[in-house]
Coordinates of N, CA and C in Angstrom, one line a residue:
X564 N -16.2 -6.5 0.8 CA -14.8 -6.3 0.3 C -14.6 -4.8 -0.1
X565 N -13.7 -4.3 0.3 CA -13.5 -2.4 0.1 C -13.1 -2.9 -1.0
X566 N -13.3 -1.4 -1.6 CA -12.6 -0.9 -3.2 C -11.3 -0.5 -2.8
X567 N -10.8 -0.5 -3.5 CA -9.1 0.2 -3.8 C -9.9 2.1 -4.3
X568 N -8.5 2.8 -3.7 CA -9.1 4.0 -3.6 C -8.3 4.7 -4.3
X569 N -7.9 5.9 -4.9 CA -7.5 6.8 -5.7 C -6.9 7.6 -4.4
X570 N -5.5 7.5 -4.5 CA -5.0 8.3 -3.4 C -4.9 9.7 -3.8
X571 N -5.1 10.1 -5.3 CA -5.3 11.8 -5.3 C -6.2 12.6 -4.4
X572 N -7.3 11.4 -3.9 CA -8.4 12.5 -2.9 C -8.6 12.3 -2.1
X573 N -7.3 12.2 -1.6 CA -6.9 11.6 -0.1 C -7.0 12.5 0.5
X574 N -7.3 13.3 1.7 CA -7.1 14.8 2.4 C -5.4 14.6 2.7
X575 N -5.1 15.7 2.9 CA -3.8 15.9 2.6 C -3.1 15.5 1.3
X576 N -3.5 15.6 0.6 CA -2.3 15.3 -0.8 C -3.1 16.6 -1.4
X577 N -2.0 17.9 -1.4 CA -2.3 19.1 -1.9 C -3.0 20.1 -1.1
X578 N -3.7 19.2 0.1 CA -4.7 20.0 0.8 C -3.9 20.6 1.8
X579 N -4.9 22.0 2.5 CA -4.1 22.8 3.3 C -4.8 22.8 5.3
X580 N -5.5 21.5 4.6 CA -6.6 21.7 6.1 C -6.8 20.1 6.5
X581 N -6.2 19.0 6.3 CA -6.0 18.2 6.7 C -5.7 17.8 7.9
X582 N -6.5 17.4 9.1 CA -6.5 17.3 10.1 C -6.8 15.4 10.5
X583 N -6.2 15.3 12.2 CA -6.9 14.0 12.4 C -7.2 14.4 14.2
X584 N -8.0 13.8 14.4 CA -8.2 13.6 15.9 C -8.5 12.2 16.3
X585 N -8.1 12.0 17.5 CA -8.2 10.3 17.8 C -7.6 10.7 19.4
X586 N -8.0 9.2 20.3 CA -7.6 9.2 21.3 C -6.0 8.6 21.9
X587 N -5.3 9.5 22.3 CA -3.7 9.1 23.0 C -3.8 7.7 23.7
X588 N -3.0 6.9 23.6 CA -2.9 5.7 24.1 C -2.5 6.1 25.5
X589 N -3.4 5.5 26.6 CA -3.4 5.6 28.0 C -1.7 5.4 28.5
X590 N -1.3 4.4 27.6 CA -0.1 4.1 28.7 C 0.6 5.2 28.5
X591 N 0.9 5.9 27.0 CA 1.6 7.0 26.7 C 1.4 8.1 27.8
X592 N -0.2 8.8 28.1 CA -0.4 9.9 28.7 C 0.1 9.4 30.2
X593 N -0.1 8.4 30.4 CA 0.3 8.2 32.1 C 1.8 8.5 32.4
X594 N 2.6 7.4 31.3 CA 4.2 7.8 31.0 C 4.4 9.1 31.5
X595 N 4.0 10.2 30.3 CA 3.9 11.5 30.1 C 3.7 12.3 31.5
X596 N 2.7 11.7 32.1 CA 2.5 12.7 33.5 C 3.3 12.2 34.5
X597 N 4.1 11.2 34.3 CA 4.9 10.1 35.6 C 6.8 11.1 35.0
X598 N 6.4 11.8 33.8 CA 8.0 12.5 33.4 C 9.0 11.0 32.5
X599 N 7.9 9.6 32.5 CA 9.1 8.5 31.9 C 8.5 8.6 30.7
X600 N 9.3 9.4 29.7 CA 8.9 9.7 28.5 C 9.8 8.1 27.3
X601 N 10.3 7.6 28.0 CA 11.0 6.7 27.3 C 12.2 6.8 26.3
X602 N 12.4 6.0 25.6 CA 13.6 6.0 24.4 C 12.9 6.3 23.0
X603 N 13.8 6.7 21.7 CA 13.2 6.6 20.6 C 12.9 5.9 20.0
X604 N 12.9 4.6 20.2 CA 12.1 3.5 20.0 C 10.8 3.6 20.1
X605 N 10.9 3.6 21.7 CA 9.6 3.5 22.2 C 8.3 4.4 21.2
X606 N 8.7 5.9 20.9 CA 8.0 6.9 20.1 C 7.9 6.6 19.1
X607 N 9.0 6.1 18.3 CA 8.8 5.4 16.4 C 7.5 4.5 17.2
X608 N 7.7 3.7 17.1 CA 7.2 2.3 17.4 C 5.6 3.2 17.5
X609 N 5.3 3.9 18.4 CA 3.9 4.4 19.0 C 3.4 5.2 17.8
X610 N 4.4 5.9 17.2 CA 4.0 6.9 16.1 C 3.4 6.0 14.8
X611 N 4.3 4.7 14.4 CA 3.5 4.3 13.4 C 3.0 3.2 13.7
X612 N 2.7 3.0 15.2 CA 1.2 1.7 15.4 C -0.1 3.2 15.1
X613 N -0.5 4.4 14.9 CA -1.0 5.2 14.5 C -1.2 5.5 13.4
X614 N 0.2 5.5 12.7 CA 0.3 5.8 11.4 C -0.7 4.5 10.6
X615 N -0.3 3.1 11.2 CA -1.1 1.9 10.9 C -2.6 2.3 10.9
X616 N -2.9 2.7 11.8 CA -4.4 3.1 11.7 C -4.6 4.1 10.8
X617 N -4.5 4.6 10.9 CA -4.5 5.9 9.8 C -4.5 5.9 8.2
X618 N -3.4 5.1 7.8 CA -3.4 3.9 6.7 C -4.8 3.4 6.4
X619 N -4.9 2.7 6.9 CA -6.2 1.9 6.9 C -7.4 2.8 7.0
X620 N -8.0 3.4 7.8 CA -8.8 4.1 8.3 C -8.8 5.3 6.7
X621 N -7.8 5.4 5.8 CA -8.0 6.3 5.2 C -7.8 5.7 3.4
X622 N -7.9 4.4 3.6 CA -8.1 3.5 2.4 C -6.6 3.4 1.8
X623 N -5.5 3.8 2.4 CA -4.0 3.5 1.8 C -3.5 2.3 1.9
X624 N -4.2 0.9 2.3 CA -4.2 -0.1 2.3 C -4.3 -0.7 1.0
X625 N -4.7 -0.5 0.4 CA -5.7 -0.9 -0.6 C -5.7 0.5 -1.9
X626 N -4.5 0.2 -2.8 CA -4.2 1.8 -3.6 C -4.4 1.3 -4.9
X627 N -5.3 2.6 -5.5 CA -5.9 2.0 -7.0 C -4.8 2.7 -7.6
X628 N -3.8 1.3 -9.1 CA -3.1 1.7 -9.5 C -3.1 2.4 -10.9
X629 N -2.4 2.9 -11.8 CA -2.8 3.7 -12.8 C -2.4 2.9 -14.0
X630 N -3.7 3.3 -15.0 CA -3.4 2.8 -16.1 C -2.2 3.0 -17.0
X631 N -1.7 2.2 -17.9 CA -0.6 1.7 -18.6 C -1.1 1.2 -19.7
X632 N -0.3 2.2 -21.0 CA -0.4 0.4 -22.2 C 0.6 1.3 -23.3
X633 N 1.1 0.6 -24.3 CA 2.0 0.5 -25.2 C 1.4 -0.4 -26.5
X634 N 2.4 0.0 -27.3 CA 1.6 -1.0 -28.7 C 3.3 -1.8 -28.6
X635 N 2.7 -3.1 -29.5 CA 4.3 -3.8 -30.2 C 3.7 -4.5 -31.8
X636 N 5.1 -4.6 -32.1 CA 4.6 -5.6 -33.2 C 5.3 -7.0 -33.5
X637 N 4.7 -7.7 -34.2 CA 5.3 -9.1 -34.2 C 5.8 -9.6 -35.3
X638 N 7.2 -10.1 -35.5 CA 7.6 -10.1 -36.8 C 7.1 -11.1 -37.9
X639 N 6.1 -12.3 -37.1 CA 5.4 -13.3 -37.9 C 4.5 -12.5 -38.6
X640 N 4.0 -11.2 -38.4 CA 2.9 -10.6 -38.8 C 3.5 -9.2 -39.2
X641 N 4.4 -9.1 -40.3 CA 4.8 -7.5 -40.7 C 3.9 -6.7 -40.5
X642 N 4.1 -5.5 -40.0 CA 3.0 -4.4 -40.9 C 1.6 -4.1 -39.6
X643 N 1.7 -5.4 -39.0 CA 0.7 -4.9 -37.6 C 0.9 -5.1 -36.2
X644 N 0.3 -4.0 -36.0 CA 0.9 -3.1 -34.7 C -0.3 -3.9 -33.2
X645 N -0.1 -4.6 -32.4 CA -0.8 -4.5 -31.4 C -0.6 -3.8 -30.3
X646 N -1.3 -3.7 -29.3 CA -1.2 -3.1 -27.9 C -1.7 -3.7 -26.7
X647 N -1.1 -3.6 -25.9 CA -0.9 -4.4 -24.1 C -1.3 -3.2 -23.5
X648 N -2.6 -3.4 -22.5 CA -2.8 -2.6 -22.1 C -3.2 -3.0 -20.4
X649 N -2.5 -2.3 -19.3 CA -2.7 -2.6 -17.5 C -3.9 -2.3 -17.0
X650 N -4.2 -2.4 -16.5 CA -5.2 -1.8 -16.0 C -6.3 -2.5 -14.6
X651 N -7.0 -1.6 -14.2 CA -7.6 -2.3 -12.5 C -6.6 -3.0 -11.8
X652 N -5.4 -1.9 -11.6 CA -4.1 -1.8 -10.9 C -4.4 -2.1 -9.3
X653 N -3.9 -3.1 -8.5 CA -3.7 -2.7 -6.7 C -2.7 -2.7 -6.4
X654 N -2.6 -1.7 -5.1 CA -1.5 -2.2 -3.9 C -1.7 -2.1 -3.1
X655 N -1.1 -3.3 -2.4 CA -0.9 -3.3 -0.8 C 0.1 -3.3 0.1
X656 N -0.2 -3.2 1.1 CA 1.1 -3.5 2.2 C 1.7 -2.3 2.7
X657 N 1.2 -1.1 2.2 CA 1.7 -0.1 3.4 C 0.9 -0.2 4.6
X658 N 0.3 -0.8 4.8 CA -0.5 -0.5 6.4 C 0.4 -1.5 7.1
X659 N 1.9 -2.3 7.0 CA 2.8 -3.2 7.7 C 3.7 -2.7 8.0
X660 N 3.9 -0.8 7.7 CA 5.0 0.1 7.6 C 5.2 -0.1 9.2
X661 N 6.6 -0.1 10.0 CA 7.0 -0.1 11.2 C 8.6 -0.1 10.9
X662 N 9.2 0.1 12.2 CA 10.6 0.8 12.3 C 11.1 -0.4 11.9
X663 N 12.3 0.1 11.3 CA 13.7 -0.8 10.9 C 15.0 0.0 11.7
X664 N 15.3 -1.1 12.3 CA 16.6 -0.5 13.3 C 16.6 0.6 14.5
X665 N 17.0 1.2 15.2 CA 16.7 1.9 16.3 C 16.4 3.6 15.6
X666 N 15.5 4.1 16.4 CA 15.3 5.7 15.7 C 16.1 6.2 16.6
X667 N 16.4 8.0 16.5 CA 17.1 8.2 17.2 C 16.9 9.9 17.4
X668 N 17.0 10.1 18.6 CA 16.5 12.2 18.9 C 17.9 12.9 19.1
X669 N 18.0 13.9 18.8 CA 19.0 14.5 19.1 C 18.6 16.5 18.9
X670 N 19.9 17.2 19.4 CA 19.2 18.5 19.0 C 19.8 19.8 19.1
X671 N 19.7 20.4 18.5 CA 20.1 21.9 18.5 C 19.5 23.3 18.7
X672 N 20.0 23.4 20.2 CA 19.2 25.0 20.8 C 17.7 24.2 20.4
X673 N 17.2 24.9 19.9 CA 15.5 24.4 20.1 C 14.8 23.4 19.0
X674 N 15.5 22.9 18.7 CA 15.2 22.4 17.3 C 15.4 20.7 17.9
X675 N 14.6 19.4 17.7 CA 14.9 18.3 18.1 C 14.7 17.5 16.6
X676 N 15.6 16.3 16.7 CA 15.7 16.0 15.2 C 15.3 14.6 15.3
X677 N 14.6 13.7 15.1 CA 13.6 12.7 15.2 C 13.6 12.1 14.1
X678 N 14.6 11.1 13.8 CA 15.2 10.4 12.7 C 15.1 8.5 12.7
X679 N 14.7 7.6 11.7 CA 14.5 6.4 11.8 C 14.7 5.6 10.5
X680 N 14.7 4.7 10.2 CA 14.5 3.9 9.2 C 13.2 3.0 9.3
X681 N 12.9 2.8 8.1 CA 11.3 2.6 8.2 C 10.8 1.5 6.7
X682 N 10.1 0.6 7.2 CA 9.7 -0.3 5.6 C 8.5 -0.7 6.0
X683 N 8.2 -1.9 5.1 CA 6.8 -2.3 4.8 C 7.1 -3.7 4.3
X684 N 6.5 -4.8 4.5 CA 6.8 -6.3 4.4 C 5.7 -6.8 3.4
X685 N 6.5 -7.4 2.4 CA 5.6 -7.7 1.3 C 4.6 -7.1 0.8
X686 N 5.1 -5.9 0.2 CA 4.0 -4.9 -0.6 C 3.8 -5.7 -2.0
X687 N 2.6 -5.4 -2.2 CA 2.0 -6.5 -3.5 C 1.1 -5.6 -4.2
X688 N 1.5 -6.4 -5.4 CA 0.5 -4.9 -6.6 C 0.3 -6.2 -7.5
X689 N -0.9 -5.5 -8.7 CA -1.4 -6.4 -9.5 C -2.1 -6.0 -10.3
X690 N -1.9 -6.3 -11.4 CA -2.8 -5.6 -12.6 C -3.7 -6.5 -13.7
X691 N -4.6 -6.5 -14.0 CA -5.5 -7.1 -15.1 C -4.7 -6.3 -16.7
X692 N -4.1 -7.6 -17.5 CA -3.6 -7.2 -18.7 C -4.5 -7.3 -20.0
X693 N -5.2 -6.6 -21.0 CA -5.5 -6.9 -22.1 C -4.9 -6.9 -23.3
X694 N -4.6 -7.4 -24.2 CA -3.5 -7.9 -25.3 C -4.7 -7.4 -26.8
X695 N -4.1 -6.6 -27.4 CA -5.4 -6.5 -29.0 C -4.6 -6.7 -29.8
X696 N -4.8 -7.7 -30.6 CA -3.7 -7.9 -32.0 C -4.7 -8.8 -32.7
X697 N -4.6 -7.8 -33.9 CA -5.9 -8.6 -35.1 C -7.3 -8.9 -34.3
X698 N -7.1 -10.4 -34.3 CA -8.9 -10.8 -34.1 C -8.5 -11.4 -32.7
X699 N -7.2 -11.2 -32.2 CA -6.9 -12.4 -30.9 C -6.9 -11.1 -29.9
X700 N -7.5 -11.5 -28.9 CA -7.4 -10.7 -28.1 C -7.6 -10.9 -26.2
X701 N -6.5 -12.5 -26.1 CA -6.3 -12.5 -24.6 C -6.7 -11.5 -23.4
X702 N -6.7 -12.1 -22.7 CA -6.7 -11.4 -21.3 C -5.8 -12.3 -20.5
X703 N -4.9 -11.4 -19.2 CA -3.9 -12.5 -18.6 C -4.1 -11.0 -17.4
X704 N -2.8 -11.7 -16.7 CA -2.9 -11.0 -15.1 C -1.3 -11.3 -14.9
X705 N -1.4 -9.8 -13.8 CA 0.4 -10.0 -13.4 C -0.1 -9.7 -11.9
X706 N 0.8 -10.5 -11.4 CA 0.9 -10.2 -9.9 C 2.1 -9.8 -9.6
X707 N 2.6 -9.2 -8.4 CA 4.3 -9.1 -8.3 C 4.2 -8.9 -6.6
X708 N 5.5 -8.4 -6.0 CA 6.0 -8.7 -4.5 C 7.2 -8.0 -4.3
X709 N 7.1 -7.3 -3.1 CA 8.4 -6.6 -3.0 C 8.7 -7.4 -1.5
X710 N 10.1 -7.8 -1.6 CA 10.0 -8.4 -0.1 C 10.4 -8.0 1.4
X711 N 10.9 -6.3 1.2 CA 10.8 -5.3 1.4 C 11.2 -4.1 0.7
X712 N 10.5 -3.0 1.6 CA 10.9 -1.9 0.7 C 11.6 -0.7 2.3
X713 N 12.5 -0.2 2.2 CA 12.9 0.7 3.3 C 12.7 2.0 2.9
X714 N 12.4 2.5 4.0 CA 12.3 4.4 3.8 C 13.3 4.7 5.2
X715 N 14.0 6.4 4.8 CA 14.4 6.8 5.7 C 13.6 8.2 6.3
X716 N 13.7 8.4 7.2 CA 12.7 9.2 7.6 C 12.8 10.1 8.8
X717 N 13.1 11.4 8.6 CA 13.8 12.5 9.3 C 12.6 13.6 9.8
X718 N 12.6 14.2 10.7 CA 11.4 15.1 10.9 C 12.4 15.9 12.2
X719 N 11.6 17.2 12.1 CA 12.3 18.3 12.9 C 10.7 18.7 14.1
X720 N 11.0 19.3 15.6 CA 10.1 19.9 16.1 C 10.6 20.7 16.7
X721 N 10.2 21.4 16.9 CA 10.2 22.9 17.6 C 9.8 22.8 18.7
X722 N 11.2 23.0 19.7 CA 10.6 22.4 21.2 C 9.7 23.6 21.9
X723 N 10.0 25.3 21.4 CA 9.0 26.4 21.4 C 7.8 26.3 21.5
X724 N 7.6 26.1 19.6 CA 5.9 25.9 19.3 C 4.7 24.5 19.8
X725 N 6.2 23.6 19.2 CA 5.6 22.3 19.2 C 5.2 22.0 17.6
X726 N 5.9 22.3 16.9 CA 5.5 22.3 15.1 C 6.2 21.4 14.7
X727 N 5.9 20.3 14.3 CA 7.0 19.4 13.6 C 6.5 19.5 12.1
X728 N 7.5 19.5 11.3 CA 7.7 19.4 10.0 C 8.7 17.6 9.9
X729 N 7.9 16.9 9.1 CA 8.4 15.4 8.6 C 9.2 16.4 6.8
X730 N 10.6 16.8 6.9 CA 11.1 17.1 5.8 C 12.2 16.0 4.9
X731 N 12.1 14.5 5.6 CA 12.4 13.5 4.4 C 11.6 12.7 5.1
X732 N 11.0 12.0 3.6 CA 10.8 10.4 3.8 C 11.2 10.1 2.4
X733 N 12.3 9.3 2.2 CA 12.7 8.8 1.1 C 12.8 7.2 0.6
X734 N 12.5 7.0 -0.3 CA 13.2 5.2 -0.7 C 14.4 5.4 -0.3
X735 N 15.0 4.1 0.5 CA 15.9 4.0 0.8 C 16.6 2.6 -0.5
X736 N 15.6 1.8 0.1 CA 16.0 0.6 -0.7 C 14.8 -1.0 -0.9
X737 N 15.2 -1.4 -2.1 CA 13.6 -2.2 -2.7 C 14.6 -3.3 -2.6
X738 N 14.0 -4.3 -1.9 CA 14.8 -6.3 -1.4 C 14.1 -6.3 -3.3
X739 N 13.8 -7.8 -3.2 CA 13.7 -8.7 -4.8 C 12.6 -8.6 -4.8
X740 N 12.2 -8.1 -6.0 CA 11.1 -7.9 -6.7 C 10.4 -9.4 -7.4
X741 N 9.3 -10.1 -7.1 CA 8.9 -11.7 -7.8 C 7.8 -10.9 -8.4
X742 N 7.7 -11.4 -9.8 CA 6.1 -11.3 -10.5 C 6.0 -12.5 -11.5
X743 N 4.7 -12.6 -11.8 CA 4.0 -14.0 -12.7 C 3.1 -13.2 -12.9
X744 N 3.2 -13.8 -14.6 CA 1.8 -13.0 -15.6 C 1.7 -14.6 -15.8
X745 N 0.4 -14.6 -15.7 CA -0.5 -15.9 -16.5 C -1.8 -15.5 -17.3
X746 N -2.0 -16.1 -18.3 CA -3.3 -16.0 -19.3 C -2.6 -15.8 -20.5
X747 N -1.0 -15.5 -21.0 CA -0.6 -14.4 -22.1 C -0.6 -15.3 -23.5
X748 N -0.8 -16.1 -22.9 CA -0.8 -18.0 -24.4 C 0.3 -17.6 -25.4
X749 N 0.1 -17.1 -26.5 CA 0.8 -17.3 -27.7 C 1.8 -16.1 -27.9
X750 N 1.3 -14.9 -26.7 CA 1.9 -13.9 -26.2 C 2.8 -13.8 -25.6
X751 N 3.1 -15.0 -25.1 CA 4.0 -15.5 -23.6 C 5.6 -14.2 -24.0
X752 N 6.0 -14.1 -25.0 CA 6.9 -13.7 -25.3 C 7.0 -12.2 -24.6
X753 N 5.5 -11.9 -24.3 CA 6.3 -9.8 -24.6 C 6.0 -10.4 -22.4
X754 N 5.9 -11.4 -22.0 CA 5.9 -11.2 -20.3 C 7.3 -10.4 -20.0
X755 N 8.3 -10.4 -20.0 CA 9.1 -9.3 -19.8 C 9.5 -8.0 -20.4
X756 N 8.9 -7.8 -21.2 CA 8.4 -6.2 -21.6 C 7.5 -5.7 -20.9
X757 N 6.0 -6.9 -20.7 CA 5.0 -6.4 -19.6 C 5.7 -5.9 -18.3
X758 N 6.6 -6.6 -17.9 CA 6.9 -6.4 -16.3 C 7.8 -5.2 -16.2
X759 N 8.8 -5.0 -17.4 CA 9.8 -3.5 -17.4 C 8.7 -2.3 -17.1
X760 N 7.4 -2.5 -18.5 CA 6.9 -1.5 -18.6 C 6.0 -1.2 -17.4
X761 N 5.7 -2.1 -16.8 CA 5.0 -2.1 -15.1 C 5.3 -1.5 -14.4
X762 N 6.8 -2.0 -13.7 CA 7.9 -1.2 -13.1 C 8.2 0.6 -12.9
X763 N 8.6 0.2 -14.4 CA 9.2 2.2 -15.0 C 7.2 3.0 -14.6
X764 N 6.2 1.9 -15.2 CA 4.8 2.7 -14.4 C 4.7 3.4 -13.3
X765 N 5.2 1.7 -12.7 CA 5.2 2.5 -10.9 C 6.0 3.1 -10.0
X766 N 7.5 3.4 -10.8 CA 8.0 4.1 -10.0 C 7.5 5.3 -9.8
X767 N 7.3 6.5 -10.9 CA 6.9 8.0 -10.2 C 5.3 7.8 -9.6
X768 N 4.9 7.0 -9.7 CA 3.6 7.0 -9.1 C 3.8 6.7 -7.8
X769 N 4.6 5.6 -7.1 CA 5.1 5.3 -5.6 C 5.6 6.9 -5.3
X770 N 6.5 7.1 -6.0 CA 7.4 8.2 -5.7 C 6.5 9.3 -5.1
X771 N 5.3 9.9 -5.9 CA 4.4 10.8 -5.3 C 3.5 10.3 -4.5
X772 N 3.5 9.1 -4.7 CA 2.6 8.9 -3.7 C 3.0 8.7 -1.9
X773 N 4.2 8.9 -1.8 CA 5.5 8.7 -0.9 C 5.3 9.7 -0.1
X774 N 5.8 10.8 -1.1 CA 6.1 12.2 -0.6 C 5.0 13.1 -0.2
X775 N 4.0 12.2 -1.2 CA 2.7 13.4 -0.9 C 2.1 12.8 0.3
X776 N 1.0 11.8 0.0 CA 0.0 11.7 0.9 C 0.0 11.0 2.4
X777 N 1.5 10.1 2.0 CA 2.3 9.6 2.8 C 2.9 10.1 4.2
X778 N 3.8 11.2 3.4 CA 4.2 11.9 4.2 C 3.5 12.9 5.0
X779 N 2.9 13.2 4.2 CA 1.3 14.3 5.0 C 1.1 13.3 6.2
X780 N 0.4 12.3 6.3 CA -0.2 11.5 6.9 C 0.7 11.3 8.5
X781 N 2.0 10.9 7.6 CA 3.1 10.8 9.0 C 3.4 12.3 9.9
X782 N 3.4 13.3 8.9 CA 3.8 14.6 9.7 C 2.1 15.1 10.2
X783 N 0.9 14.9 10.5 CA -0.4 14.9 11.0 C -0.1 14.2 12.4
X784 N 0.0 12.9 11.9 CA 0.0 12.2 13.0 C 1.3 12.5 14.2
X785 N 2.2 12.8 13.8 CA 3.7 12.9 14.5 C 2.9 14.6 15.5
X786 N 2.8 15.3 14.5 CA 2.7 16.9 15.2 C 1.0 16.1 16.5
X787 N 0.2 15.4 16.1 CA -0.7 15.1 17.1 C -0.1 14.0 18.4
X788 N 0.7 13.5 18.2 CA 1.7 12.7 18.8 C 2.0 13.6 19.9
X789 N 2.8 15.0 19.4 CA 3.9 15.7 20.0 C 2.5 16.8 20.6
X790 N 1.8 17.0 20.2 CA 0.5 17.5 20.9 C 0.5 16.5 22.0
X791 N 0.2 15.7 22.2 CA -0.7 14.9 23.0 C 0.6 14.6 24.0
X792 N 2.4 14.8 24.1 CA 3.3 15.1 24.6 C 3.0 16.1 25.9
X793 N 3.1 17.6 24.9 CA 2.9 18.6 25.6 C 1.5 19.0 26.0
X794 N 0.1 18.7 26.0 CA -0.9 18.8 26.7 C -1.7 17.3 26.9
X795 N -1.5 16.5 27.5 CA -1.8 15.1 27.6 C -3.0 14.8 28.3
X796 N -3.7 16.0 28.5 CA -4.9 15.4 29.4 C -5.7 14.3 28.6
X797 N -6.7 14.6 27.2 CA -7.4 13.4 27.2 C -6.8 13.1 25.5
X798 N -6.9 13.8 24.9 CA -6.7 13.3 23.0 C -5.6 14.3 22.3
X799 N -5.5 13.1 21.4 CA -4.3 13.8 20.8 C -5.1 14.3 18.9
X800 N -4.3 15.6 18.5 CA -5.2 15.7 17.2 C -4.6 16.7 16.3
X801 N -4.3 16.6 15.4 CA -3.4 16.4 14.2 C -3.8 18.2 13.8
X802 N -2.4 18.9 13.6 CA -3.0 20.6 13.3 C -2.9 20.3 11.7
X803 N -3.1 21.1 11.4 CA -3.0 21.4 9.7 C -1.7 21.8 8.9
X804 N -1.5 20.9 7.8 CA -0.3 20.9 7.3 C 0.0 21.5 5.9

């Protein structure tokens, strides 16, 4: 069973030399030398069955989440303060990322604009909870579920150099969120404080984690894509971002 991984030391999040190399899918390079380069579908589609490997291949499957905790108090017990605390955090489900709705190219003088909507199917996170108040001191668990989550996602290339810059990938929009804490016994009460304070956790954490290592990963892969376009003999391989 893999560990969950700390996406700070991911290559590319901050780094200036992040590279990938891998082999162009045969049917693409043949396409490519036959001149049937296809629709923008067809490219989304090929760019993140890559992006899928790449995910995985680089432990973003499986994301170690960050610790959390707060104190409260209880009014049966004036005067003392306990604290809830998250921790040995997962997520999953970006490696299910694939196009939503048709992508679409378009362009100006040299500039081609490479635009899609994009999600991920039942992303799932989960945290081990510990509770310390007086001499009691539970242990319980939260699990939760997004039933999708959408990104929009714009990227520019230079039909000149061949340089693509990926300059948005944003949250678009989060479907219903389900979570269950079980273990919390006599605690049962603060389970929806746990789950706010979970939440408001992971939003700037997703958030960077979106923009940074995310996006690195899609603009690697897209510019080795658009490599493997313009010289197609045998591999395609990711320049530095």
């Amino acid at each position: 069973k893999r560990k969950a991984k700390n996406w700070t030391s991911f290559p590319g999040n901050g780094s200036s030399n992040s590279s990938l190399s891998f082999n162009a899918p045969e049917e693409l390079l043949s396409r490519t030398r036959n001149g049937e380069l296809g629709n923008a579908n067809d490219y989304m589609d090929e760019v993140l069955v890559l992006v899928r490997e790449q995910i995985v291949l680089q432990g973003l499957d499986r994301i170690q989440l960050p610790d959390g905790d707060f104190s409260f108090t209880w009014d049966a017990y004036p005067g003392v303060t306990g604290g809830v605390y998250l921790h040995d955090g997962l997520a999953t489900g970006m490696e299910t990322i694939h196009r939503v709705g048709d992508a679409t190219l378009s362009s100006s003088e040299t500039i081609i604009f490479f635009e899609s909507d994009c999600g991920i199917n039942s992303g799932s996170f989960g945290y081990a909870i510990s509770i310390l108040f007086m001499d009691i001191g539970p242990t319980a668990s939260m699990t939760g579920t997004a039933d999708y989550i959408n990104f929009f996602f714009h990227s520019t290339i230079d039909i000149l150099s061949g340089l693509v810059v990926v300059d948005v990938f944003d949250l678009k929009q989060i479907g219903h969120i389900s979570t269950e804490i079980t273990g919390l016994g006599i605690f049962n009460w603060l389970a929806e404080i746990i789950v706010d304070f979970a939440l408001n956790l992971l939003a700037p954490f997703f958030k960077e984690l979106i923009e940074g290592p995310i996006t690195n990963l899609i603009n690697v892969v897209l510019q080795a894509y658009v490599d493997s376009l313009r010289n197609p003999p045998t591999t395609m391989a990711g320049l530095a971002v």
